[in-house]
Amino acid sequence: MVTINGTSLHMDGKTLSEYLEMCNYNPLRIAVERNGDIVPKAKYKEVTLADGDVLEIVSFVGGG
C-alpha cells in the first residue's frame, strides 16, 4: 500500500509518472514529496512506488 495525500492505495510497482497521468495531474503545476523528500520533476518517470511509501502532492494555484 502507498499512502498518497492521506489515502492508502494499491499503487506499489507503478511509477510516479504513471500515477500522475492516471489522476490527470499536470506535472508542471505540482510538487511531489516522497517519504519526506522532494522528488525532482525529471525523476517522475524513474521513481517506482513501493509498499509503505508516503507521498504528498501539492498543486500550485495562480491568482492575484
mmCIF file of N, CA, C and O in Angstrom:
data_model
loop_
_atom_site.group_PDB
_atom_site.id
_atom_site.type_symbol
_atom_site.label_atom_id
_atom_site.label_comp_id
_atom_site.label_asym_id
_atom_site.label_seq_id
_atom_site.Cartn_x
_atom_site.Cartn_y
_atom_site.Cartn_z
ATOM 1 N N MET A 1 0.838 -1.187 0.000
ATOM 2 C CA MET A 1 0.000 0.000 0.000
ATOM 3 C C MET A 1 0.885 1.254 0.000
ATOM 4 O O MET A 1 1.899 1.307 0.665
ATOM 5 N N VAL A 2 0.448 2.221 -0.741
ATOM 6 C CA VAL A 2 1.120 3.513 -0.819
ATOM 7 C C VAL A 2 0.126 4.550 -0.303
ATOM 8 O O VAL A 2 -1.044 4.530 -0.675
ATOM 9 N N THR A 3 0.574 5.431 0.569
ATOM 10 C CA THR A 3 -0.297 6.482 1.092
ATOM 11 C C THR A 3 -0.038 7.754 0.298
ATOM 12 O O THR A 3 1.090 8.255 0.268
ATOM 13 N N ILE A 4 -1.099 8.244 -0.356
ATOM 14 C CA ILE A 4 -0.985 9.448 -1.176
ATOM 15 C C ILE A 4 -1.996 10.469 -0.665
ATOM 16 O O ILE A 4 -3.197 10.209 -0.667
ATOM 17 N N ASN A 5 -1.473 11.599 -0.188
ATOM 18 C CA ASN A 5 -2.303 12.656 0.403
ATOM 19 C C ASN A 5 -3.272 12.077 1.438
ATOM 20 O O ASN A 5 -4.452 12.421 1.469
ATOM 21 N N GLY A 6 -2.782 11.155 2.269
ATOM 22 C CA GLY A 6 -3.564 10.597 3.359
ATOM 23 C C GLY A 6 -4.445 9.415 3.008
ATOM 24 O O GLY A 6 -5.107 8.858 3.878
ATOM 25 N N THR A 7 -4.471 8.998 1.752
ATOM 26 C CA THR A 7 -5.309 7.873 1.316
ATOM 27 C C THR A 7 -4.421 6.699 0.925
ATOM 28 O O THR A 7 -3.491 6.851 0.145
ATOM 29 N N SER A 8 -4.725 5.515 1.453
ATOM 30 C CA SER A 8 -3.960 4.314 1.122
ATOM 31 C C SER A 8 -4.470 3.718 -0.181
ATOM 32 O O SER A 8 -5.674 3.508 -0.345
ATOM 33 N N LEU A 9 -3.552 3.465 -1.105
ATOM 34 C CA LEU A 9 -3.895 2.940 -2.422
ATOM 35 C C LEU A 9 -2.947 1.809 -2.805
ATOM 36 O O LEU A 9 -1.810 1.773 -2.370
ATOM 37 N N HIS A 10 -3.416 0.910 -3.650
ATOM 38 C CA HIS A 10 -2.578 -0.158 -4.193
ATOM 39 C C HIS A 10 -1.870 0.373 -5.433
ATOM 40 O O HIS A 10 -2.328 0.176 -6.552
ATOM 41 N N MET A 11 -0.776 1.064 -5.245
ATOM 42 C CA MET A 11 -0.034 1.657 -6.353
ATOM 43 C C MET A 11 1.395 1.155 -6.402
ATOM 44 O O MET A 11 2.163 1.582 -7.270
ATOM 45 N N ASP A 12 1.782 0.246 -5.481
ATOM 46 C CA ASP A 12 3.164 -0.208 -5.490
ATOM 47 C C ASP A 12 3.461 -0.923 -6.807
ATOM 48 O O ASP A 12 2.631 -1.635 -7.335
ATOM 49 N N GLY A 13 4.644 -0.630 -7.339
ATOM 50 C CA GLY A 13 5.048 -1.183 -8.629
ATOM 51 C C GLY A 13 4.836 -0.224 -9.787
ATOM 52 O O GLY A 13 5.436 -0.368 -10.841
ATOM 53 N N LYS A 14 3.985 0.775 -9.609
ATOM 54 C CA LYS A 14 3.758 1.780 -10.656
ATOM 55 C C LYS A 14 4.783 2.895 -10.490
ATOM 56 O O LYS A 14 5.281 3.142 -9.409
ATOM 57 N N THR A 15 5.067 3.579 -11.591
ATOM 58 C CA THR A 15 5.952 4.740 -11.475
ATOM 59 C C THR A 15 5.128 5.939 -11.016
ATOM 60 O O THR A 15 3.896 5.980 -11.165
ATOM 61 N N LEU A 16 5.825 6.907 -10.475
ATOM 62 C CA LEU A 16 5.158 8.141 -10.064
ATOM 63 C C LEU A 16 4.486 8.791 -11.269
ATOM 64 O O LEU A 16 3.349 9.255 -11.185
ATOM 65 N N SER A 17 5.153 8.780 -12.405
ATOM 66 C CA SER A 17 4.607 9.355 -13.628
ATOM 67 C C SER A 17 3.297 8.668 -14.032
ATOM 68 O O SER A 17 2.329 9.330 -14.423
ATOM 69 N N GLU A 18 3.246 7.336 -13.938
ATOM 70 C CA GLU A 18 2.023 6.595 -14.274
ATOM 71 C C GLU A 18 0.869 7.012 -13.372
ATOM 72 O O GLU A 18 -0.253 7.222 -13.840
ATOM 73 N N TYR A 19 1.141 7.143 -12.084
ATOM 74 C CA TYR A 19 0.088 7.556 -11.154
ATOM 75 C C TYR A 19 -0.409 8.965 -11.490
ATOM 76 O O TYR A 19 -1.611 9.216 -11.538
ATOM 77 N N LEU A 20 0.517 9.887 -11.725
ATOM 78 C CA LEU A 20 0.137 11.267 -12.019
ATOM 79 C C LEU A 20 -0.708 11.355 -13.285
ATOM 80 O O LEU A 20 -1.697 12.097 -13.335
ATOM 81 N N GLU A 21 -0.328 10.590 -14.322
ATOM 82 C CA GLU A 21 -1.108 10.576 -15.562
ATOM 83 C C GLU A 21 -2.495 9.986 -15.327
ATOM 84 O O GLU A 21 -3.491 10.494 -15.845
ATOM 85 N N MET A 22 -2.561 8.918 -14.551
ATOM 86 C CA MET A 22 -3.830 8.256 -14.260
ATOM 87 C C MET A 22 -4.809 9.203 -13.549
ATOM 88 O O MET A 22 -6.011 9.158 -13.782
ATOM 89 N N CYS A 23 -4.262 10.087 -12.717
ATOM 90 C CA CYS A 23 -5.099 11.019 -11.956
ATOM 91 C C CYS A 23 -5.193 12.400 -12.603
ATOM 92 O O CYS A 23 -5.724 13.339 -12.001
ATOM 93 N N ASN A 24 -4.683 12.526 -13.823
ATOM 94 C CA ASN A 24 -4.757 13.774 -14.598
ATOM 95 C C ASN A 24 -4.079 14.968 -13.930
ATOM 96 O O ASN A 24 -4.539 16.098 -14.056
ATOM 97 N N TYR A 25 -2.980 14.711 -13.222
ATOM 98 C CA TYR A 25 -2.183 15.812 -12.671
ATOM 99 C C TYR A 25 -1.343 16.406 -13.787
ATOM 100 O O TYR A 25 -0.816 15.681 -14.634
ATOM 101 N N ASN A 26 -1.194 17.727 -13.791
ATOM 102 C CA ASN A 26 -0.289 18.408 -14.709
ATOM 103 C C ASN A 26 1.060 18.508 -13.996
ATOM 104 O O ASN A 26 1.185 19.258 -13.026
ATOM 105 N N PRO A 27 2.069 17.761 -14.440
ATOM 106 C CA PRO A 27 3.358 17.761 -13.746
ATOM 107 C C PRO A 27 4.008 19.138 -13.619
ATOM 108 O O PRO A 27 4.838 19.345 -12.738
ATOM 109 N N LEU A 28 3.629 20.068 -14.468
ATOM 110 C CA LEU A 28 4.204 21.410 -14.401
ATOM 111 C C LEU A 28 3.606 22.243 -13.275
ATOM 112 O O LEU A 28 4.162 23.272 -12.903
ATOM 113 N N ARG A 29 2.464 21.806 -12.734
ATOM 114 C CA ARG A 29 1.755 22.606 -11.736
ATOM 115 C C ARG A 29 1.663 21.922 -10.381
ATOM 116 O O ARG A 29 0.797 22.262 -9.568
ATOM 117 N N ILE A 30 2.575 20.965 -10.125
ATOM 118 C CA ILE A 30 2.548 20.258 -8.846
ATOM 119 C C ILE A 30 3.957 20.113 -8.280
ATOM 120 O O ILE A 30 4.952 20.286 -8.986
ATOM 121 N N ALA A 31 4.006 19.789 -7.004
ATOM 122 C CA ALA A 31 5.241 19.372 -6.338
ATOM 123 C C ALA A 31 4.913 18.070 -5.630
ATOM 124 O O ALA A 31 3.806 17.894 -5.110
ATOM 125 N N VAL A 32 5.871 17.131 -5.630
ATOM 126 C CA VAL A 32 5.650 15.832 -5.017
ATOM 127 C C VAL A 32 6.727 15.585 -3.964
ATOM 128 O O VAL A 32 7.917 15.757 -4.226
ATOM 129 N N GLU A 33 6.266 15.192 -2.779
ATOM 130 C CA GLU A 33 7.164 14.796 -1.707
ATOM 131 C C GLU A 33 6.979 13.299 -1.484
ATOM 132 O O GLU A 33 5.857 12.830 -1.368
ATOM 133 N N ARG A 34 8.069 12.562 -1.443
ATOM 134 C CA ARG A 34 8.018 11.114 -1.208
ATOM 135 C C ARG A 34 8.869 10.796 0.009
ATOM 136 O O ARG A 34 10.068 11.059 0.019
ATOM 137 N N ASN A 35 8.232 10.262 1.021
ATOM 138 C CA ASN A 35 8.929 9.887 2.259
ATOM 139 C C ASN A 35 9.774 11.026 2.816
ATOM 140 O O ASN A 35 10.886 10.834 3.275
ATOM 141 N N GLY A 36 9.233 12.242 2.736
ATOM 142 C CA GLY A 36 9.894 13.404 3.311
ATOM 143 C C GLY A 36 10.857 14.139 2.399
ATOM 144 O O GLY A 36 11.408 15.165 2.782
ATOM 145 N N ASP A 37 11.082 13.626 1.182
ATOM 146 C CA ASP A 37 12.000 14.268 0.236
ATOM 147 C C ASP A 37 11.256 14.721 -1.013
ATOM 148 O O ASP A 37 10.430 13.985 -1.541
ATOM 149 N N ILE A 38 11.594 15.916 -1.500
ATOM 150 C CA ILE A 38 11.003 16.421 -2.735
ATOM 151 C C ILE A 38 11.542 15.596 -3.904
ATOM 152 O O ILE A 38 12.740 15.340 -4.003
ATOM 153 N N VAL A 39 10.642 15.182 -4.796
ATOM 154 C CA VAL A 39 11.033 14.425 -5.992
ATOM 155 C C VAL A 39 11.205 15.417 -7.141
ATOM 156 O O VAL A 39 10.253 16.115 -7.498
ATOM 157 N N PRO A 40 12.404 15.499 -7.727
ATOM 158 C CA PRO A 40 12.597 16.391 -8.882
ATOM 159 C C PRO A 40 11.716 15.942 -10.057
ATOM 160 O O PRO A 40 11.556 14.741 -10.293
ATOM 161 N N LYS A 41 11.163 16.890 -10.766
ATOM 162 C CA LYS A 41 10.283 16.568 -11.899
ATOM 163 C C LYS A 41 10.957 15.637 -12.904
ATOM 164 O O LYS A 41 10.317 14.775 -13.490
ATOM 165 N N ALA A 42 12.249 15.787 -13.098
ATOM 166 C CA ALA A 42 12.986 14.955 -14.052
ATOM 167 C C ALA A 42 13.023 13.483 -13.627
ATOM 168 O O ALA A 42 13.316 12.613 -14.441
ATOM 169 N N LYS A 43 12.694 13.186 -12.379
ATOM 170 C CA LYS A 43 12.752 11.813 -11.866
ATOM 171 C C LYS A 43 11.388 11.130 -11.819
ATOM 172 O O LYS A 43 11.295 9.961 -11.450
ATOM 173 N N TYR A 44 10.315 11.820 -12.182
ATOM 174 C CA TYR A 44 8.967 11.243 -12.065
ATOM 175 C C TYR A 44 8.833 9.905 -12.795
ATOM 176 O O TYR A 44 8.169 9.004 -12.314
ATOM 177 N N LYS A 45 9.462 9.761 -13.957
ATOM 178 C CA LYS A 45 9.356 8.507 -14.723
ATOM 179 C C LYS A 45 10.240 7.401 -14.143
ATOM 180 O O LYS A 45 10.018 6.230 -14.417
ATOM 181 N N GLU A 46 11.224 7.777 -13.342
ATOM 182 C CA GLU A 46 12.160 6.809 -12.778
ATOM 183 C C GLU A 46 11.738 6.284 -11.411
ATOM 184 O O GLU A 46 12.165 5.198 -11.015
ATOM 185 N N VAL A 47 10.946 7.064 -10.675
ATOM 186 C CA VAL A 47 10.575 6.693 -9.310
ATOM 187 C C VAL A 47 9.474 5.646 -9.342
ATOM 188 O O VAL A 47 8.378 5.894 -9.848
ATOM 189 N N THR A 48 9.787 4.463 -8.809
ATOM 190 C CA THR A 48 8.794 3.394 -8.706
ATOM 191 C C THR A 48 8.245 3.388 -7.292
ATOM 192 O O THR A 48 9.007 3.360 -6.316
ATOM 193 N N LEU A 49 6.927 3.443 -7.182
ATOM 194 C CA LEU A 49 6.282 3.460 -5.878
ATOM 195 C C LEU A 49 6.411 2.094 -5.216
ATOM 196 O O LEU A 49 6.256 1.066 -5.865
ATOM 197 N N ALA A 50 6.700 2.104 -3.913
ATOM 198 C CA ALA A 50 6.918 0.865 -3.174
ATOM 199 C C ALA A 50 5.993 0.813 -1.960
ATOM 200 O O ALA A 50 5.551 1.848 -1.449
ATOM 201 N N ASP A 51 5.710 -0.396 -1.518
ATOM 202 C CA ASP A 51 4.871 -0.611 -0.341
ATOM 203 C C ASP A 51 5.436 0.195 0.826
ATOM 204 O O ASP A 51 6.627 0.143 1.111
ATOM 205 N N GLY A 52 4.579 0.975 1.467
ATOM 206 C CA GLY A 52 4.990 1.787 2.604
ATOM 207 C C GLY A 52 5.355 3.219 2.270
ATOM 208 O O GLY A 52 5.553 4.034 3.172
ATOM 209 N N ASP A 53 5.465 3.548 0.974
ATOM 210 C CA ASP A 53 5.768 4.928 0.592
ATOM 211 C C ASP A 53 4.644 5.859 1.040
ATOM 212 O O ASP A 53 3.470 5.490 1.049
ATOM 213 N N VAL A 54 5.048 7.085 1.406
ATOM 214 C CA VAL A 54 4.085 8.130 1.751
ATOM 215 C C VAL A 54 4.365 9.311 0.832
ATOM 216 O O VAL A 54 5.480 9.837 0.818
ATOM 217 N N LEU A 55 3.350 9.692 0.047
ATOM 218 C CA LEU A 55 3.502 10.809 -0.875
ATOM 219 C C LEU A 55 2.532 11.931 -0.518
ATOM 220 O O LEU A 55 1.420 11.679 -0.081
ATOM 221 N N GLU A 56 3.005 13.153 -0.719
ATOM 222 C CA GLU A 56 2.160 14.332 -0.632
ATOM 223 C C GLU A 56 2.304 15.047 -1.963
ATOM 224 O O GLU A 56 3.409 15.310 -2.427
ATOM 225 N N ILE A 57 1.161 15.311 -2.592
ATOM 226 C CA ILE A 57 1.156 16.004 -3.882
ATOM 227 C C ILE A 57 0.435 17.327 -3.684
ATOM 228 O O ILE A 57 -0.694 17.367 -3.208
ATOM 229 N N VAL A 58 1.134 18.412 -4.025
ATOM 230 C CA VAL A 58 0.601 19.755 -3.829
ATOM 231 C C VAL A 58 0.468 20.417 -5.192
ATOM 232 O O VAL A 58 1.407 20.417 -5.978
ATOM 233 N N SER A 59 -0.711 20.971 -5.472
ATOM 234 C CA SER A 59 -0.950 21.688 -6.727
ATOM 235 C C SER A 59 -0.749 23.178 -6.508
ATOM 236 O O SER A 59 -1.154 23.730 -5.481
ATOM 237 N N PHE A 60 -0.132 23.822 -7.495
ATOM 238 C CA PHE A 60 0.042 25.265 -7.457
ATOM 239 C C PHE A 60 -1.180 25.922 -8.093
ATOM 240 O O PHE A 60 -1.663 25.475 -9.122
ATOM 241 N N VAL A 61 -1.647 26.984 -7.472
ATOM 242 C CA VAL A 61 -2.802 27.710 -7.968
ATOM 243 C C VAL A 61 -2.383 29.154 -8.197
ATOM 244 O O VAL A 61 -1.829 29.791 -7.314
ATOM 245 N N GLY A 62 -2.662 29.657 -9.402
ATOM 246 C CA GLY A 62 -2.321 31.036 -9.720
ATOM 247 C C GLY A 62 -3.460 31.960 -9.339
ATOM 248 O O GLY A 62 -4.574 31.539 -9.088
ATOM 249 N N GLY A 63 -3.157 33.198 -9.252
ATOM 250 C CA GLY A 63 -4.189 34.176 -8.935
ATOM 251 C C GLY A 63 -3.566 35.436 -8.371
ATOM 252 O O GLY A 63 -2.369 35.542 -8.231
ATOM 253 N N GLY A 64 -4.427 36.348 -8.016
ATOM 254 C CA GLY A 64 -3.888 37.614 -7.528
ATOM 255 C C GLY A 64 -4.521 38.082 -6.288
ATOM 256 O O GLY A 64 -5.152 37.498 -5.516
#
